[in-house]
Coordinates of N, CA and C in Angstrom, one line a residue:
Chain A
X19 N 49.6 82.0 227.8 CA 51.1 82.2 227.6 C 51.5 82.4 226.3
X20 N 52.3 83.2 225.8 CA 52.9 83.4 224.7 C 54.2 82.3 224.4
X21 N 54.7 81.8 225.5 CA 55.8 80.8 225.3 C 57.0 81.7 225.1
X22 N 57.7 81.1 224.0 CA 59.1 81.9 223.6 C 58.9 82.7 222.4
X23 N 59.0 84.0 222.4 CA 58.9 84.8 221.2 C 60.1 85.3 220.9
X24 N 60.4 85.7 219.7 CA 61.7 86.0 219.0 C 61.3 87.2 218.0
X25 N 62.0 88.2 218.0 CA 61.9 89.3 217.0 C 63.2 89.8 216.5
X26 N 63.4 90.1 215.2 CA 62.5 90.1 214.2 C 62.4 88.5 213.6
X27 N 61.6 88.3 212.6 CA 61.4 87.1 212.2 C 62.3 87.0 210.9
X28 N 62.7 88.1 210.2 CA 63.7 88.1 209.2 C 64.3 89.2 209.3
X29 N 65.6 89.3 208.9 CA 66.4 90.5 208.9 C 67.6 90.4 207.9
X30 N 67.7 91.5 207.1 CA 69.0 91.5 206.2 C 69.8 92.7 206.8
X31 N 71.1 92.4 206.9 CA 72.2 93.3 207.4 C 73.3 93.3 206.2
X32 N 74.0 94.4 206.3 CA 75.1 94.6 205.5 C 76.4 94.2 206.5
X33 N 77.4 93.6 205.7 CA 78.6 93.5 206.6 C 79.1 94.7 207.5
X34 N 79.2 94.3 208.5 CA 79.8 95.3 209.7 C 78.8 96.0 210.4
X35 N 77.6 95.8 210.0 CA 76.5 96.6 210.8 C 76.2 95.8 212.1
X36 N 75.7 96.1 213.1 CA 75.4 95.5 214.4 C 73.8 95.4 214.4
X37 N 73.4 94.6 215.2 CA 72.0 94.4 215.7 C 71.7 93.5 216.9
X38 N 70.7 93.6 217.4 CA 70.3 92.7 218.3 C 68.9 91.8 218.2
X39 N 69.1 90.6 218.3 CA 68.1 89.6 218.2 C 67.4 89.5 219.5
X40 N 66.2 89.7 219.5 CA 65.3 89.6 220.9 C 64.7 88.2 221.1
X41 N 64.8 87.9 222.3 CA 64.1 86.7 222.8 C 63.4 86.8 224.1
X42 N 62.2 86.4 224.3 CA 61.6 86.6 225.6 C 60.8 85.4 225.8
X43 N 60.6 85.1 227.0 CA 59.8 84.0 227.6 C 59.0 84.4 228.8
X44 N 57.9 83.9 228.8 CA 56.7 84.1 230.0 C 56.4 83.0 230.9
X45 N 57.4 82.0 230.8 CA 57.1 80.8 231.6 C 58.0 80.7 232.8
X46 N 58.6 81.8 233.2 CA 59.5 81.9 234.3 C 60.6 80.9 234.4
X47 N 61.1 80.5 233.1 CA 62.2 79.5 232.9 C 63.6 80.1 233.3
X48 N 64.3 79.4 234.1 CA 65.7 79.8 234.4 C 66.6 79.7 233.3
X49 N 66.5 78.6 232.5 CA 67.5 78.2 231.5 C 67.1 78.7 230.3
X50 N 67.9 79.7 229.5 CA 67.8 80.0 228.3 C 69.0 79.9 227.4
X51 N 68.7 79.7 225.9 CA 70.0 79.3 225.1 C 69.6 79.9 223.8
X52 N 70.8 80.3 223.0 CA 70.7 80.7 221.6 C 71.4 79.7 220.9
X53 N 70.7 79.4 219.6 CA 71.3 78.4 218.8 C 71.2 79.0 217.5
X54 N 72.1 78.5 216.5 CA 72.1 78.7 215.0 C 71.9 77.4 214.3
X55 N 71.2 77.6 213.3 CA 70.8 76.3 212.4 C 71.5 76.6 211.0
X56 N 72.3 75.7 210.5 CA 72.9 76.0 209.2 C 72.8 74.7 208.3
X57 N 72.5 74.8 207.1 CA 72.1 73.5 206.2 C 73.3 72.6 206.4
X58 N 73.0 71.3 206.7 CA 73.8 70.4 206.7 C 74.5 70.1 208.0
X59 N 74.0 71.0 209.1 CA 74.8 70.8 210.3 C 73.4 70.9 211.5
X60 N 73.7 70.2 212.5 CA 72.9 70.3 213.6 C 72.7 71.7 214.3
X61 N 71.7 72.0 215.0 CA 71.7 73.2 215.8 C 73.0 73.2 216.6
X62 N 73.6 74.4 216.7 CA 74.8 74.7 217.4 C 74.6 75.7 218.5
X63 N 75.1 75.5 219.6 CA 74.8 76.4 220.8 C 75.8 77.6 220.6
X64 N 75.2 78.9 220.8 CA 76.0 80.1 220.7 C 76.4 80.6 222.1
X65 N 75.4 80.8 223.0 CA 75.4 81.2 224.2 C 74.3 80.7 225.2
X66 N 74.4 80.7 226.4 CA 73.4 80.2 227.2 C 73.4 80.9 228.6
X67 N 72.3 80.8 229.2 CA 72.3 81.4 230.7 C 71.4 80.4 231.5
X68 N 71.9 80.4 232.8 CA 71.3 79.4 233.7 C 70.4 80.3 234.7
X69 N 70.2 81.5 234.5 CA 69.6 82.5 235.4 C 70.0 83.8 235.1
X70 N 69.1 85.0 235.7 CA 69.4 86.3 235.3 C 70.8 86.6 236.1
X71 N 71.6 87.3 235.3 CA 72.9 87.8 235.6 C 74.1 86.7 235.3
X72 N 73.7 85.6 234.9 CA 74.7 84.5 234.5 C 74.6 84.1 233.2
X73 N 75.7 84.1 232.5 CA 75.7 83.7 231.0 C 77.0 82.9 230.8
X74 N 76.9 82.1 229.8 CA 78.2 81.6 229.5 C 78.3 81.1 227.8
X75 N 79.4 80.8 227.5 CA 79.6 80.6 226.1 C 79.2 79.2 225.8
X76 N 78.9 79.0 224.4 CA 78.6 77.7 224.0 C 79.6 77.3 222.8
X77 N 79.2 76.6 221.9 CA 80.2 76.1 221.0 C 80.5 76.8 219.9
X78 N 80.0 78.0 219.7 CA 80.3 79.0 218.5 C 79.9 80.5 219.0
X79 N 80.7 80.9 220.0 CA 80.3 82.2 220.5 C 80.9 83.5 219.9
X80 N 82.0 83.0 219.1 CA 82.6 84.2 218.4 C 81.9 85.2 217.6
X81 N 81.8 86.4 217.9 CA 80.9 87.4 217.1 C 79.6 87.8 217.7
X82 N 79.4 87.1 219.0 CA 78.1 87.4 219.5 C 78.2 87.7 221.0
X83 N 77.4 88.5 221.4 CA 77.4 88.9 222.9 C 75.9 88.7 223.5
X84 N 75.9 88.4 224.8 CA 74.4 88.1 225.2 C 74.5 88.7 226.6
X85 N 73.4 89.2 227.3 CA 73.2 89.6 228.6 C 71.8 89.1 229.2
X86 N 71.8 88.8 230.4 CA 70.4 88.3 231.1 C 70.1 89.2 232.2
X87 N 69.4 90.2 231.9 CA 69.1 91.3 233.1 C 68.1 90.9 233.7
X88 N 67.1 90.2 233.1 CA 65.8 89.7 233.7 C 65.7 88.3 233.4
X89 N 64.9 87.5 234.0 CA 64.6 86.2 233.8 C 63.7 86.0 232.5
X90 N 63.1 86.9 232.1 CA 62.3 86.9 230.8 C 63.0 87.1 229.6
X91 N 64.0 88.0 229.6 CA 64.6 88.3 228.4 C 66.3 87.9 228.2
X92 N 66.5 87.5 226.9 CA 67.8 87.0 226.5 C 68.2 87.4 225.3
X93 N 68.7 88.8 225.0 CA 68.8 89.3 223.8 C 70.3 88.7 223.3
X94 N 70.4 88.6 221.9 CA 71.6 88.3 221.3 C 72.1 89.3 220.4
X95 N 73.3 89.7 220.6 CA 73.8 90.9 219.9 C 74.9 90.6 218.9
X96 N 74.8 91.0 217.6 CA 75.8 90.8 216.7 C 76.6 92.0 216.7
X97 N 77.8 92.0 216.9 CA 78.7 93.2 217.1 C 79.1 93.8 215.8
X98 N 79.5 92.9 214.7 CA 80.0 93.5 213.4 C 79.7 92.3 212.6
X99 N 78.5 92.4 211.8 CA 77.9 91.2 211.2 C 78.9 90.9 210.1
X100 N 78.9 89.5 209.9 CA 79.8 88.8 208.8 C 79.0 87.9 208.0
X101 N 79.2 87.8 206.7 CA 78.4 86.8 205.9 C 78.3 85.4 206.5
X102 N 79.3 85.1 207.4 CA 79.4 83.6 208.0 C 78.4 83.6 209.0
X103 N 77.7 84.7 209.4 CA 76.8 84.7 210.4 C 75.2 84.7 209.8
X104 N 75.3 84.5 208.6 CA 73.9 84.2 207.7 C 73.5 82.9 208.3
X105 N 72.3 82.8 208.9 CA 71.8 81.5 209.4 C 70.4 81.8 210.1
X106 N 69.6 80.7 210.5 CA 68.5 80.8 211.2 C 69.0 80.7 212.7
X107 N 68.3 81.6 213.6 CA 68.7 81.7 215.0 C 67.5 81.3 215.8
X108 N 67.6 80.4 216.7 CA 66.7 79.9 217.5 C 67.0 80.3 218.9
X109 N 66.0 81.0 219.8 CA 66.1 80.9 221.2 C 65.2 79.8 221.8
X110 N 65.7 79.2 222.9 CA 65.1 78.2 223.7 C 65.1 78.4 225.1
X111 N 64.2 77.9 225.8 CA 64.2 78.0 227.2 C 63.7 76.8 227.8
X112 N 64.0 76.4 229.2 CA 63.5 75.3 229.9 C 63.5 75.8 231.3
X113 N 62.7 74.8 232.0 CA 62.5 75.2 233.5 C 63.7 75.0 234.4
X114 N 64.6 74.0 233.9 CA 65.9 73.8 234.6 C 66.9 73.4 233.5
X115 N 68.0 72.6 234.1 CA 68.9 72.1 233.1 C 68.4 71.4 231.8
X116 N 69.3 70.8 231.3 CA 69.0 70.3 229.8 C 68.2 68.9 230.0
X117 N 67.8 68.5 231.1 CA 67.0 67.2 231.2 C 65.6 67.6 231.3
X118 N 65.4 68.7 231.3 CA 63.8 69.3 231.2 C 63.6 69.4 229.7
X119 N 62.2 69.5 229.3 CA 61.6 69.7 228.2 C 62.1 71.3 227.7
X120 N 62.5 71.2 226.4 CA 63.0 72.7 225.7 C 61.9 73.2 224.9
X121 N 61.7 74.4 225.1 CA 60.7 75.3 224.4 C 61.6 76.2 223.5
X122 N 61.3 76.1 222.1 CA 61.9 76.9 221.2 C 61.1 78.0 220.7
X123 N 61.6 79.1 220.4 CA 61.0 80.3 219.6 C 60.8 79.9 218.2
X124 N 60.1 80.8 217.4 CA 59.9 80.5 216.0 C 61.0 80.6 215.1
X125 N 62.1 81.4 215.6 CA 63.3 81.5 214.8 C 63.4 82.9 214.2
X126 N 64.7 83.3 213.8 CA 65.0 84.5 213.1 C 65.9 84.1 211.9
X127 N 65.3 84.5 210.8 CA 66.2 84.3 209.7 C 67.0 85.4 209.3
X128 N 68.3 85.4 209.4 CA 69.2 86.4 209.3 C 70.1 86.3 207.9
X129 N 70.2 87.2 207.3 CA 71.1 87.3 205.9 C 72.1 88.3 206.0
X130 N 73.3 88.1 206.0 CA 74.3 89.2 206.0 C 75.0 89.2 204.6
X131 N 74.9 90.5 203.8 CA 75.4 90.5 202.6 C 76.7 91.3 202.6
Chain B
X27 N 83.9 62.1 213.4 CA 82.6 61.6 213.6 C 81.7 62.4 214.6
X28 N 80.5 62.8 214.2 CA 79.8 63.6 215.2 C 79.4 62.5 216.4
X29 N 79.1 63.4 217.5 CA 78.9 62.9 218.8 C 77.5 62.2 218.5
X30 N 76.5 62.7 217.7 CA 75.1 62.2 217.6 C 75.0 62.0 216.1
X31 N 74.6 60.7 215.8 CA 74.4 60.4 214.3 C 72.9 59.9 214.0
X32 N 72.3 60.3 213.3 CA 71.0 60.0 212.9 C 70.9 59.3 211.6
X33 N 70.0 58.3 211.5 CA 69.7 57.5 210.4 C 68.2 57.1 210.3
X34 N 67.8 57.2 208.9 CA 68.4 57.7 207.7 C 68.3 59.3 207.8
X35 N 69.1 59.8 206.7 CA 69.1 61.3 206.7 C 67.8 61.7 205.9
X36 N 67.1 60.9 205.1 CA 66.1 61.1 204.2 C 65.3 59.8 204.3
X37 N 63.9 60.0 204.5 CA 62.8 58.9 204.5 C 61.6 59.3 203.8
X38 N 61.1 58.5 203.0 CA 59.9 58.7 202.2 C 59.2 57.7 202.5
X39 N 57.8 57.7 202.9 CA 57.0 56.7 203.2 C 55.6 56.9 202.4
X40 N 54.8 55.9 202.5 CA 53.4 56.1 202.1 C 52.6 56.1 203.2
X41 N 51.5 56.9 203.2 CA 50.6 57.0 204.3 C 50.1 55.7 204.9
X42 N 50.2 55.7 206.2 CA 49.8 54.3 206.8 C 51.0 53.4 207.2
X43 N 52.1 53.7 206.7 CA 53.4 52.8 206.9 C 53.8 53.2 208.3
X44 N 54.7 52.2 208.8 CA 55.3 52.3 210.3 C 56.7 52.7 209.9
X45 N 57.0 53.7 210.8 CA 58.3 54.5 210.4 C 59.2 54.4 211.6
X46 N 60.4 54.2 211.3 CA 61.5 54.3 212.4 C 62.7 55.1 211.9
X47 N 63.0 55.9 213.0 CA 64.3 57.0 212.8 C 65.1 56.5 213.9
X48 N 66.4 56.5 213.7 CA 67.5 56.1 214.6 C 68.3 57.0 215.0
X49 N 68.7 57.1 216.3 CA 69.9 58.0 216.8 C 70.8 57.2 217.5
X50 N 72.0 57.5 217.3 CA 73.1 56.7 217.9 C 74.1 58.0 218.3
X51 N 74.5 57.7 219.6 CA 75.6 58.8 220.2 C 76.8 58.1 220.9
X52 N 77.8 58.8 221.0 CA 79.1 58.2 221.5 C 79.6 58.8 222.8
X53 N 78.6 59.4 223.5 CA 79.1 60.0 224.8 C 78.0 59.6 225.9
X54 N 78.5 59.7 227.1 CA 77.6 59.4 228.1 C 76.5 60.4 228.3
X55 N 75.3 60.2 228.5 CA 74.3 61.2 228.5 C 73.4 61.1 229.7
X56 N 72.7 62.1 230.1 CA 71.6 62.0 231.1 C 70.2 62.2 230.6
X57 N 70.3 62.6 229.5 CA 68.8 62.7 228.9 C 68.9 62.8 227.3
X58 N 67.9 62.3 226.6 CA 67.9 62.3 225.1 C 66.6 63.1 224.8
X59 N 66.7 63.8 223.6 CA 65.6 64.7 223.2 C 65.2 64.3 221.9
X60 N 63.9 64.1 221.5 CA 63.5 64.0 220.2 C 62.5 65.4 220.0
X61 N 63.0 66.0 218.8 CA 62.4 67.3 218.4 C 61.8 67.2 217.0
X62 N 60.8 67.9 216.5 CA 60.2 68.0 215.4 C 60.2 69.3 214.9
X63 N 60.8 69.5 213.6 CA 60.7 70.7 213.0 C 59.9 70.7 211.7
X64 N 59.0 71.5 211.6 CA 57.9 71.5 210.6 C 58.5 72.4 209.4
X65 N 58.0 72.4 208.4 CA 58.4 73.0 207.2 C 58.5 74.5 207.3
X66 N 57.7 75.0 208.3 CA 57.5 76.4 208.6 C 58.7 77.0 209.4
X67 N 59.5 75.9 209.9 CA 60.7 76.2 210.7 C 60.6 76.0 212.2
X68 N 59.4 76.1 212.7 CA 59.3 76.1 214.1 C 59.6 74.7 214.6
X69 N 60.3 74.6 215.9 CA 60.6 73.3 216.6 C 60.0 73.2 217.7
X70 N 59.4 71.8 217.9 CA 58.7 71.5 219.2 C 59.4 70.3 219.7
X71 N 59.2 70.1 221.1 CA 59.7 69.0 221.7 C 58.6 67.9 221.7
X72 N 59.2 66.8 221.2 CA 58.2 65.5 221.2 C 58.6 64.7 222.5
X73 N 59.7 64.4 222.8 CA 60.0 63.4 223.8 C 61.3 64.0 224.5
X74 N 61.4 63.7 225.9 CA 62.7 63.7 226.6 C 62.7 62.4 227.4
X75 N 63.7 61.7 227.2 CA 63.8 60.4 227.9 C 65.2 60.1 228.4
X76 N 65.3 59.3 229.5 CA 66.5 59.0 230.0 C 66.6 57.4 230.2
X77 N 65.6 56.9 230.1 CA 65.6 55.2 230.0 C 64.2 54.8 229.6
X78 N 64.3 53.5 228.9 CA 62.9 53.0 228.7 C 62.3 53.4 227.4
X79 N 60.9 53.7 227.6 CA 60.2 54.0 226.5 C 59.0 55.0 226.9
X80 N 58.7 55.9 225.8 CA 57.6 56.6 226.1 C 56.6 56.8 224.9
X81 N 55.5 57.0 225.0 CA 54.4 57.0 223.9 C 53.4 58.1 224.1
X82 N 53.3 58.9 222.9 CA 52.4 60.0 222.8 C 51.7 59.6 221.6
X83 N 50.4 59.3 221.7 CA 49.6 58.9 220.5 C 50.2 58.0 219.6
X84 N 50.4 58.4 218.3 CA 50.9 57.5 217.4 C 52.8 57.5 217.4
X85 N 53.2 58.4 218.3 CA 54.8 58.3 218.3 C 55.1 57.5 219.6
X86 N 56.1 56.7 219.4 CA 56.9 55.9 220.4 C 58.2 56.3 220.4
X87 N 59.0 56.7 221.4 CA 60.5 56.8 221.6 C 61.1 55.9 222.7
X88 N 62.1 55.1 222.2 CA 62.7 54.2 223.0 C 64.1 54.6 223.1
X89 N 64.8 54.0 224.3 CA 66.2 54.4 224.5 C 66.9 53.2 225.1
X90 N 68.2 52.7 224.5 CA 69.1 51.7 225.3 C 70.2 52.4 225.6
X91 N 70.4 52.7 226.9 CA 71.5 53.4 227.4 C 73.0 52.6 227.3
X92 N 72.8 51.3 227.5 CA 74.0 50.4 227.3 C 74.4 50.5 225.8
X93 N 73.4 50.4 224.9 CA 74.0 50.6 223.4 C 74.1 51.8 222.8
X94 N 73.8 52.8 223.6 CA 73.9 54.2 223.2 C 73.0 54.5 221.9
X95 N 71.7 54.2 222.1 CA 70.9 54.2 220.8 C 69.5 54.5 221.3
X96 N 68.9 55.4 220.3 CA 67.5 55.5 220.5 C 66.6 55.5 219.4
X97 N 65.5 55.1 219.2 CA 64.5 55.1 218.0 C 63.3 55.9 218.4
X98 N 62.9 56.5 217.2 CA 61.6 57.2 217.2 C 60.7 56.5 216.0
X99 N 59.6 55.9 216.7 CA 58.7 55.2 215.8 C 57.4 56.0 215.6
X100 N 56.9 56.0 214.4 CA 55.5 56.5 214.1 C 54.7 55.5 213.5
X101 N 53.6 55.2 214.0 CA 52.7 54.3 213.7 C 51.5 54.9 212.7
X102 N 51.1 54.2 211.8 CA 50.0 54.6 211.0 C 50.5 56.1 210.5
X103 N 51.6 56.3 209.8 CA 52.0 57.6 209.3 C 51.0 58.3 208.5
X104 N 51.1 59.6 208.6 CA 50.1 60.5 207.9 C 51.0 61.7 207.2
X105 N 50.4 62.2 206.2 CA 51.1 63.3 205.5 C 51.6 64.5 206.5
X106 N 50.7 64.6 207.4 CA 51.0 65.7 208.4 C 52.1 65.5 209.3
X107 N 52.6 64.2 209.2 CA 53.8 63.9 210.0 C 55.1 64.4 209.3
X108 N 55.1 64.7 208.0 CA 56.2 65.2 207.2 C 57.0 66.4 207.8
X109 N 58.1 66.1 208.2 CA 58.8 67.2 209.0 C 60.3 66.6 209.2
X110 N 61.1 67.5 209.8 CA 62.5 67.1 210.2 C 62.4 66.5 211.5
X111 N 63.0 65.6 211.9 CA 63.0 65.0 213.2 C 64.4 65.0 213.6
X112 N 64.6 65.6 214.8 CA 66.0 65.9 215.4 C 66.1 65.1 216.8
X113 N 67.3 64.5 216.8 CA 67.7 63.9 218.1 C 68.8 64.8 218.8
X114 N 68.6 64.9 220.1 CA 69.7 65.9 220.7 C 69.9 64.9 222.1
X115 N 71.3 65.2 222.6 CA 71.6 64.5 223.8 C 72.2 65.6 224.6
X116 N 71.8 65.4 226.1 CA 72.4 66.1 227.2 C 73.5 65.4 227.8
X117 N 74.7 65.8 227.7 CA 75.8 65.2 228.1 C 75.8 65.4 229.8
X118 N 75.1 66.1 230.3 CA 74.9 66.1 231.7 C 76.1 66.8 232.6
X119 N 76.8 67.5 231.8 CA 77.8 68.1 232.6 C 77.2 69.2 233.4
X120 N 77.7 69.4 234.7 CA 77.0 70.4 235.6 C 77.2 71.7 235.1
X121 N 78.5 71.9 234.8 CA 79.0 73.4 234.2 C 79.0 73.2 232.7
X122 N 78.6 74.1 231.9 CA 78.7 73.9 230.3 C 77.9 72.8 230.0
X123 N 76.7 72.6 230.8 CA 75.8 71.7 230.2 C 75.3 72.1 229.0
X124 N 75.1 71.3 227.9 CA 74.7 71.7 226.7 C 74.1 70.5 225.9
X125 N 73.1 70.8 225.0 CA 72.7 69.9 224.2 C 73.5 69.6 222.9
X126 N 73.7 68.5 222.5 CA 74.5 68.3 221.2 C 73.3 67.5 220.1
X127 N 73.2 68.1 219.1 CA 72.1 67.9 218.2 C 72.7 66.9 216.9
X128 N 71.7 66.1 216.4 CA 71.9 65.4 215.3 C 71.6 66.3 214.2
X129 N 71.9 65.9 212.8 CA 71.7 66.7 211.7 C 70.2 66.6 211.3
X130 N 69.4 65.6 211.8 CA 68.0 65.7 211.6 C 67.8 64.6 210.5
X131 N 66.5 64.1 210.3 CA 66.0 63.1 209.5 C 64.8 63.7 208.7
X132 N 64.8 64.0 207.6 CA 63.7 64.6 206.8 C 62.9 63.5 206.5
X133 N 61.7 63.5 206.9 CA 60.6 62.5 206.7 C 59.5 63.2 205.8
X134 N 59.2 62.5 204.5 CA 58.1 62.8 203.8 C 57.2 61.7 203.7
X135 N 55.8 61.9 204.1 CA 54.7 60.9 204.0 C 53.9 61.4 202.8
X136 N 53.8 60.5 201.8 CA 52.9 60.8 200.8 C 51.5 60.1 201.0
X137 N 50.6 60.8 200.4 CA 49.1 60.3 200.6 C 48.9 59.0 199.6

């Protein structure tokens, strides 16, 4: 199993550009989530999904959209990139709700200039 | 005040030393996670516990639900243990269930 994969690993955007961060898992996990990690702060939840077709907002959802059309994929879309979205983004999945072991992707380092 | 507080923020040890990292939280939880983030950035799950104690190799995690406190211990520390250790709690809400993370403890083990 590949586990949780994320692409790209690195990305530089100009302010106002849009892009999609890809996340996929091959473990048939129902629960998937997106986090951002910033210096001096803990990981913060952006959006999450408890199954295909079901998504909800996390702590810091503004400026991001998600969809979950399949169990495997959970892309994160930046609609109009801003410098405040410069961060490292992690996708995670688990078999069930958050009392199950979490599996993290390798992360995407995004810089918005 | 953060809902999850870790101490210390930074820890330097000599190889072979016994290490303790602490996590305190202020909300009711259904589970607590200990994660490890290596210098390359990848995050792996070490433990998920809701009571008592768990042990994997040289790592031991304990939790005291009444005191809202957990500890991660590393016995016979090694330079390869150098990483950021992150505590996260699941507040267990059925809707909007989410993990709240501490800021992490940077551990450096010198040979």
